[in-house]
Amino acid sequence: RAFDEIKESKIEIEENLIVLLDAPLEDPQWRNFRNFHSKEKLDDHYRCLTKLLNYLSKIYNKNVVVCLHPSDDLEKKRKYFPGFKVVKYQTRENIMKAFIVLFFESGAIIDAILLKKRIATLFSSCLDENQILHGKKHSEKVGILQINIEDEIKFDKDNFLLKLDKTKEKYSKYINEHIKPDGENIAHEKIVRILKERFFN
């Protein structure tokens, strides 16, 4: 679906933004299903995250956009990210304009892989084991760089970009095997064609 929608999209591909795909850590299902951390721990998580975003924004001279999951609380997240644009239902549009895409475990990262964007997966001690394992899965299968947001920020501007660009070498194999295994065929066009061939000839 991601391949079809991006291929048919008229949105221009750019590299103007640093885009964060944030996790809905305070969703009720997270509280009930997982061992949720204290408010102090959550505040520290967002403090570290904001520090990282500010640093990247400054060294690359790019604005930051935080994209939320549809179930997330927009007004509450705007308080966590007061210096950044925070949006819902605009994830794909912003990924298409991204210079770098940062994410916690998110299915939307498929768009960034398909577009061969610079990508890093984030984690912290506030995340549960399942979230961290999903981030490691992307790192292992796609070669995506991992960053612990609680670590001291020591990025060399040029070297960090070189690392992100290096990871893109593995994207093509993943794209061909998992995102568009049927090549350049558009799914809905193929479905219509096969139905016509089998039932209306």
PDB file of C-alpha atoms in Angstrom:
ATOM      1  CA  ARG A   1       0.000   0.000   0.000  1.00  0.00           C
ATOM      2  CA  ALA A   2       2.811   2.415   0.896  1.00  0.00           C
ATOM      3  CA  PHE A   3       4.470   1.837  -2.484  1.00  0.00           C
ATOM      4  CA  ASP A   4       1.204   2.384  -4.383  1.00  0.00           C
ATOM      5  CA  GLU A   5       0.279   5.549  -2.526  1.00  0.00           C
ATOM      6  CA  ILE A   6       3.713   7.142  -2.767  1.00  0.00           C
ATOM      7  CA  LYS A   7       4.106   6.258  -6.441  1.00  0.00           C
ATOM      8  CA  GLU A   8       0.779   7.884  -7.250  1.00  0.00           C
ATOM      9  CA  SER A   9       1.275  10.838  -4.937  1.00  0.00           C
ATOM     10  CA  LYS A  10       1.766  14.323  -6.351  1.00  0.00           C
ATOM     11  CA  ILE A  11       3.631  15.566  -3.260  1.00  0.00           C
ATOM     12  CA  GLU A  12       7.089  16.856  -4.112  1.00  0.00           C
ATOM     13  CA  ILE A  13      10.046  15.056  -2.521  1.00  0.00           C
ATOM     14  CA  GLU A  14      12.229  17.490  -0.581  1.00  0.00           C
ATOM     15  CA  GLU A  15      14.881  17.540   2.173  1.00  0.00           C
ATOM     16  CA  ASN A  16      13.838  20.533   4.261  1.00  0.00           C
ATOM     17  CA  LEU A  17      12.840  19.079   7.643  1.00  0.00           C
ATOM     18  CA  ILE A  18      13.925  16.966  10.552  1.00  0.00           C
ATOM     19  CA  VAL A  19      10.912  14.737  11.178  1.00  0.00           C
ATOM     20  CA  LEU A  20      10.193  12.823  14.376  1.00  0.00           C
ATOM     21  CA  LEU A  21       7.633  10.005  14.391  1.00  0.00           C
ATOM     22  CA  ASP A  22       6.785  10.113  18.089  1.00  0.00           C
ATOM     23  CA  ALA A  23       5.380   7.246  20.146  1.00  0.00           C
ATOM     24  CA  PRO A  24       2.030   7.509  22.004  1.00  0.00           C
ATOM     25  CA  LEU A  25       3.553   6.640  25.380  1.00  0.00           C
ATOM     26  CA  GLU A  26       0.580   7.883  27.394  1.00  0.00           C
ATOM     27  CA  ASP A  27      -2.129   6.048  25.468  1.00  0.00           C
ATOM     28  CA  PRO A  28      -4.416   4.177  27.929  1.00  0.00           C
ATOM     29  CA  GLN A  29      -3.640   0.812  26.350  1.00  0.00           C
ATOM     30  CA  TRP A  30       0.055   1.378  27.102  1.00  0.00           C
ATOM     31  CA  ARG A  31      -0.746   2.093  30.745  1.00  0.00           C
ATOM     32  CA  ASN A  32      -2.933  -0.997  31.105  1.00  0.00           C
ATOM     33  CA  PHE A  33      -0.936  -3.454  29.050  1.00  0.00           C
ATOM     34  CA  ARG A  34       2.613  -2.417  29.926  1.00  0.00           C
ATOM     35  CA  ASN A  35       4.585  -1.384  32.979  1.00  0.00           C
ATOM     36  CA  PHE A  36       4.271   2.375  32.606  1.00  0.00           C
ATOM     37  CA  HIS A  37       6.920   4.661  34.073  1.00  0.00           C
ATOM     38  CA  SER A  38       6.411   7.591  36.424  1.00  0.00           C
ATOM     39  CA  LYS A  39       5.648  11.129  35.257  1.00  0.00           C
ATOM     40  CA  GLU A  40       9.188  12.110  36.239  1.00  0.00           C
ATOM     41  CA  LYS A  41      10.623   9.417  33.993  1.00  0.00           C
ATOM     42  CA  LEU A  42       8.377  10.478  31.145  1.00  0.00           C
ATOM     43  CA  ASP A  43       9.358  14.127  31.575  1.00  0.00           C
ATOM     44  CA  ASP A  44      13.025  13.145  31.484  1.00  0.00           C
ATOM     45  CA  HIS A  45      12.416  11.161  28.288  1.00  0.00           C
ATOM     46  CA  TYR A  46      10.954  14.206  26.547  1.00  0.00           C
ATOM     47  CA  ARG A  47      13.655  16.483  27.928  1.00  0.00           C
ATOM     48  CA  CYS A  48      16.346  14.263  26.356  1.00  0.00           C
ATOM     49  CA  LEU A  49      14.365  13.975  23.144  1.00  0.00           C
ATOM     50  CA  THR A  50      13.873  17.735  22.851  1.00  0.00           C
ATOM     51  CA  LYS A  51      17.578  18.300  23.505  1.00  0.00           C
ATOM     52  CA  LEU A  52      18.466  15.943  20.639  1.00  0.00           C
ATOM     53  CA  LEU A  53      15.976  17.577  18.268  1.00  0.00           C
ATOM     54  CA  ASN A  54      17.238  21.062  19.109  1.00  0.00           C
ATOM     55  CA  TYR A  55      20.823  19.960  18.514  1.00  0.00           C
ATOM     56  CA  LEU A  56      20.092  18.429  15.115  1.00  0.00           C
ATOM     57  CA  SER A  57      17.969  21.405  14.114  1.00  0.00           C
ATOM     58  CA  LYS A  58      20.818  23.771  14.960  1.00  0.00           C
ATOM     59  CA  ILE A  59      23.715  21.929  13.297  1.00  0.00           C
ATOM     60  CA  TYR A  60      21.787  21.232  10.074  1.00  0.00           C
ATOM     61  CA  ASN A  61      19.745  24.440  10.067  1.00  0.00           C
ATOM     62  CA  LYS A  62      16.470  22.549   9.576  1.00  0.00           C
ATOM     63  CA  ASN A  63      13.069  23.013  11.192  1.00  0.00           C
ATOM     64  CA  VAL A  64      11.646  20.141  13.233  1.00  0.00           C
ATOM     65  CA  VAL A  65       8.196  18.633  12.748  1.00  0.00           C
ATOM     66  CA  VAL A  66       6.842  16.099  15.256  1.00  0.00           C
ATOM     67  CA  CYS A  67       4.321  13.680  13.742  1.00  0.00           C
ATOM     68  CA  LEU A  68       1.947  11.951  16.141  1.00  0.00           C
ATOM     69  CA  HIS A  69       0.130   8.645  16.029  1.00  0.00           C
ATOM     70  CA  PRO A  70      -3.625   9.147  15.358  1.00  0.00           C
ATOM     71  CA  SER A  71      -4.433   8.001  18.915  1.00  0.00           C
ATOM     72  CA  ASP A  72      -2.071  10.497  20.544  1.00  0.00           C
ATOM     73  CA  ASP A  73      -3.070  13.675  22.399  1.00  0.00           C
ATOM     74  CA  LEU A  74      -2.153  16.644  20.205  1.00  0.00           C
ATOM     75  CA  GLU A  75      -2.530  19.370  22.829  1.00  0.00           C
ATOM     76  CA  LYS A  76      -0.559  17.468  25.458  1.00  0.00           C
ATOM     77  CA  LYS A  77       2.267  16.725  23.007  1.00  0.00           C
ATOM     78  CA  ARG A  78       2.448  20.383  22.005  1.00  0.00           C
ATOM     79  CA  LYS A  79       3.322  21.079  25.651  1.00  0.00           C
ATOM     80  CA  TYR A  80       6.132  18.513  25.494  1.00  0.00           C
ATOM     81  CA  PHE A  81       7.459  20.073  22.275  1.00  0.00           C
ATOM     82  CA  PRO A  82       6.806  23.826  22.691  1.00  0.00           C
ATOM     83  CA  GLY A  83       9.487  24.880  20.210  1.00  0.00           C
ATOM     84  CA  PHE A  84       8.443  22.600  17.377  1.00  0.00           C
ATOM     85  CA  LYS A  85       5.543  22.123  15.002  1.00  0.00           C
ATOM     86  CA  VAL A  86       3.449  19.158  16.206  1.00  0.00           C
ATOM     87  CA  VAL A  87       0.914  17.586  13.837  1.00  0.00           C
ATOM     88  CA  LYS A  88      -1.437  14.643  13.356  1.00  0.00           C
ATOM     89  CA  TYR A  89      -2.558  12.988  10.118  1.00  0.00           C
ATOM     90  CA  GLN A  90       0.324  14.546   8.157  1.00  0.00           C
ATOM     91  CA  THR A  91       3.002  11.907   8.577  1.00  0.00           C
ATOM     92  CA  ARG A  92       3.501  10.909   4.943  1.00  0.00           C
ATOM     93  CA  GLU A  93       3.567  14.512   3.708  1.00  0.00           C
ATOM     94  CA  ASN A  94       6.278  15.390   6.212  1.00  0.00           C
ATOM     95  CA  ILE A  95       8.343  12.267   5.562  1.00  0.00           C
ATOM     96  CA  MET A  96       8.403  13.278   1.902  1.00  0.00           C
ATOM     97  CA  LYS A  97       9.950  16.599   2.940  1.00  0.00           C
ATOM     98  CA  ALA A  98      12.414  15.128   5.439  1.00  0.00           C
ATOM     99  CA  PHE A  99      16.160  15.628   5.550  1.00  0.00           C
ATOM    100  CA  ILE A 100      16.346  13.151   8.446  1.00  0.00           C
ATOM    101  CA  VAL A 101      13.591  10.930   9.869  1.00  0.00           C
ATOM    102  CA  LEU A 102      13.797   9.892  13.530  1.00  0.00           C
ATOM    103  CA  PHE A 103      11.372   7.359  14.934  1.00  0.00           C
ATOM    104  CA  PHE A 104      10.334   5.163  17.773  1.00  0.00           C
ATOM    105  CA  GLU A 105       8.700   1.889  16.724  1.00  0.00           C
ATOM    106  CA  SER A 106       6.284   2.903  13.927  1.00  0.00           C
ATOM    107  CA  GLY A 107       4.810   1.268  10.847  1.00  0.00           C
ATOM    108  CA  ALA A 108       4.967   4.652   9.109  1.00  0.00           C
ATOM    109  CA  ILE A 109       8.742   4.272   8.797  1.00  0.00           C
ATOM    110  CA  ILE A 110       8.057   2.126   5.702  1.00  0.00           C
ATOM    111  CA  ASP A 111       7.449   5.370   3.774  1.00  0.00           C
ATOM    112  CA  ALA A 112      10.854   6.725   4.768  1.00  0.00           C
ATOM    113  CA  ILE A 113      12.605   3.484   3.787  1.00  0.00           C
ATOM    114  CA  LEU A 114      10.830   3.436   0.426  1.00  0.00           C
ATOM    115  CA  LEU A 115      11.867   7.049  -0.213  1.00  0.00           C
ATOM    116  CA  LYS A 116      15.441   6.217   0.891  1.00  0.00           C
ATOM    117  CA  LYS A 117      15.521   8.934   3.503  1.00  0.00           C
ATOM    118  CA  ARG A 118      18.213   9.252   6.162  1.00  0.00           C
ATOM    119  CA  ILE A 119      16.751   7.375   9.145  1.00  0.00           C
ATOM    120  CA  ALA A 120      17.652   6.743  12.782  1.00  0.00           C
ATOM    121  CA  THR A 121      15.620   4.761  15.298  1.00  0.00           C
ATOM    122  CA  LEU A 122      15.461   6.104  18.851  1.00  0.00           C
ATOM    123  CA  PHE A 123      15.120   4.467  22.239  1.00  0.00           C
ATOM    124  CA  SER A 124      15.359   5.296  25.934  1.00  0.00           C
ATOM    125  CA  SER A 125      14.825   3.583  29.270  1.00  0.00           C
ATOM    126  CA  CYS A 126      11.237   4.895  29.192  1.00  0.00           C
ATOM    127  CA  LEU A 127      10.374   2.485  26.372  1.00  0.00           C
ATOM    128  CA  ASP A 128       9.359  -1.088  27.094  1.00  0.00           C
ATOM    129  CA  GLU A 129      11.234  -4.152  25.917  1.00  0.00           C
ATOM    130  CA  ASN A 130       8.881  -4.767  22.985  1.00  0.00           C
ATOM    131  CA  GLN A 131       9.421  -1.259  21.586  1.00  0.00           C
ATOM    132  CA  ILE A 132      13.192  -1.550  21.916  1.00  0.00           C
ATOM    133  CA  LEU A 133      13.185  -4.949  20.201  1.00  0.00           C
ATOM    134  CA  HIS A 134      11.189  -3.521  17.284  1.00  0.00           C
ATOM    135  CA  GLY A 135      13.783  -0.775  16.894  1.00  0.00           C
ATOM    136  CA  LYS A 136      16.562  -3.370  16.905  1.00  0.00           C
ATOM    137  CA  LYS A 137      14.669  -5.341  14.253  1.00  0.00           C
ATOM    138  CA  HIS A 138      14.768  -2.368  11.881  1.00  0.00           C
ATOM    139  CA  SER A 139      18.419  -1.857  12.684  1.00  0.00           C
ATOM    140  CA  GLU A 140      19.282  -5.471  11.873  1.00  0.00           C
ATOM    141  CA  LYS A 141      17.083  -5.953   8.809  1.00  0.00           C
ATOM    142  CA  VAL A 142      17.443  -2.554   7.180  1.00  0.00           C
ATOM    143  CA  GLY A 143      20.701  -1.296   8.665  1.00  0.00           C
ATOM    144  CA  ILE A 144      19.061   1.709  10.343  1.00  0.00           C
ATOM    145  CA  LEU A 145      21.206   3.542  12.891  1.00  0.00           C
ATOM    146  CA  GLN A 146      20.122   3.383  16.555  1.00  0.00           C
ATOM    147  CA  ILE A 147      20.393   6.269  19.012  1.00  0.00           C
ATOM    148  CA  ASN A 148      19.834   6.203  22.778  1.00  0.00           C
ATOM    149  CA  ILE A 149      18.426   9.658  23.485  1.00  0.00           C
ATOM    150  CA  GLU A 150      19.780   9.502  27.049  1.00  0.00           C
ATOM    151  CA  ASP A 151      23.394   9.318  25.847  1.00  0.00           C
ATOM    152  CA  GLU A 152      25.540  12.413  25.678  1.00  0.00           C
ATOM    153  CA  ILE A 153      25.229  14.139  22.303  1.00  0.00           C
ATOM    154  CA  LYS A 154      28.558  13.869  20.504  1.00  0.00           C
ATOM    155  CA  PHE A 155      27.606  13.949  16.835  1.00  0.00           C
ATOM    156  CA  ASP A 156      30.102  15.188  14.311  1.00  0.00           C
ATOM    157  CA  LYS A 157      27.941  16.983  11.761  1.00  0.00           C
ATOM    158  CA  ASP A 158      29.483  15.479   8.628  1.00  0.00           C
ATOM    159  CA  ASN A 159      30.291  12.053  10.058  1.00  0.00           C
ATOM    160  CA  PHE A 160      26.737  11.556  11.300  1.00  0.00           C
ATOM    161  CA  LEU A 161      25.367  12.224   7.813  1.00  0.00           C
ATOM    162  CA  LEU A 162      27.890   9.815   6.324  1.00  0.00           C
ATOM    163  CA  LYS A 163      26.687   7.107   8.717  1.00  0.00           C
ATOM    164  CA  LEU A 164      23.054   7.753   7.825  1.00  0.00           C
ATOM    165  CA  ASP A 165      23.827   7.717   4.102  1.00  0.00           C
ATOM    166  CA  LYS A 166      25.826   4.490   4.517  1.00  0.00           C
ATOM    167  CA  THR A 167      22.828   2.691   6.019  1.00  0.00           C
ATOM    168  CA  LYS A 168      20.785   3.438   2.887  1.00  0.00           C
ATOM    169  CA  GLU A 169      22.875   0.852   1.020  1.00  0.00           C
ATOM    170  CA  LYS A 170      20.703  -1.905   2.559  1.00  0.00           C
ATOM    171  CA  TYR A 171      17.381  -0.270   1.740  1.00  0.00           C
ATOM    172  CA  SER A 172      17.017  -1.616  -1.804  1.00  0.00           C
ATOM    173  CA  LYS A 173      17.099  -5.265  -0.747  1.00  0.00           C
ATOM    174  CA  TYR A 174      14.514  -4.639   1.980  1.00  0.00           C
ATOM    175  CA  ILE A 175      12.306  -2.611  -0.377  1.00  0.00           C
ATOM    176  CA  ASN A 176      12.347  -5.298  -3.069  1.00  0.00           C
ATOM    177  CA  GLU A 177      11.674  -8.136  -0.625  1.00  0.00           C
ATOM    178  CA  HIS A 178       9.149  -6.522   1.735  1.00  0.00           C
ATOM    179  CA  ILE A 179       7.667  -3.297   0.330  1.00  0.00           C
ATOM    180  CA  LYS A 180       7.335  -3.875  -3.409  1.00  0.00           C
ATOM    181  CA  PRO A 181       7.959  -7.592  -4.012  1.00  0.00           C
ATOM    182  CA  ASP A 182       5.858  -7.330  -7.195  1.00  0.00           C
ATOM    183  CA  GLY A 183       8.180  -4.753  -8.735  1.00  0.00           C
ATOM    184  CA  GLU A 184       6.715  -1.540 -10.137  1.00  0.00           C
ATOM    185  CA  ASN A 185       3.177  -2.931 -10.446  1.00  0.00           C
ATOM    186  CA  ILE A 186       0.444  -0.877  -8.795  1.00  0.00           C
ATOM    187  CA  ALA A 187      -1.681  -3.255  -6.688  1.00  0.00           C
ATOM    188  CA  HIS A 188      -5.162  -1.976  -7.544  1.00  0.00           C
ATOM    189  CA  GLU A 189      -4.299  -1.911 -11.272  1.00  0.00           C
ATOM    190  CA  LYS A 190      -3.040  -5.500 -11.093  1.00  0.00           C
ATOM    191  CA  ILE A 191      -6.131  -6.669  -9.219  1.00  0.00           C
ATOM    192  CA  VAL A 192      -8.448  -5.161 -11.839  1.00  0.00           C
ATOM    193  CA  ARG A 193      -6.352  -6.614 -14.668  1.00  0.00           C
ATOM    194  CA  ILE A 194      -6.348 -10.133 -13.206  1.00  0.00           C
ATOM    195  CA  LEU A 195     -10.081 -10.034 -12.499  1.00  0.00           C
ATOM    196  CA  LYS A 196     -10.740  -9.009 -16.099  1.00  0.00           C
ATOM    197  CA  GLU A 197      -8.429 -11.735 -17.461  1.00  0.00           C
ATOM    198  CA  ARG A 198      -9.926 -14.502 -15.335  1.00  0.00           C
ATOM    199  CA  PHE A 199     -13.595 -13.656 -15.249  1.00  0.00           C
ATOM    200  CA  PHE A 200     -14.488 -11.283 -18.084  1.00  0.00           C
ATOM    201  CA  ASN A 201     -12.718 -12.675 -21.126  1.00  0.00           C
TER     202      ASN A 201
END
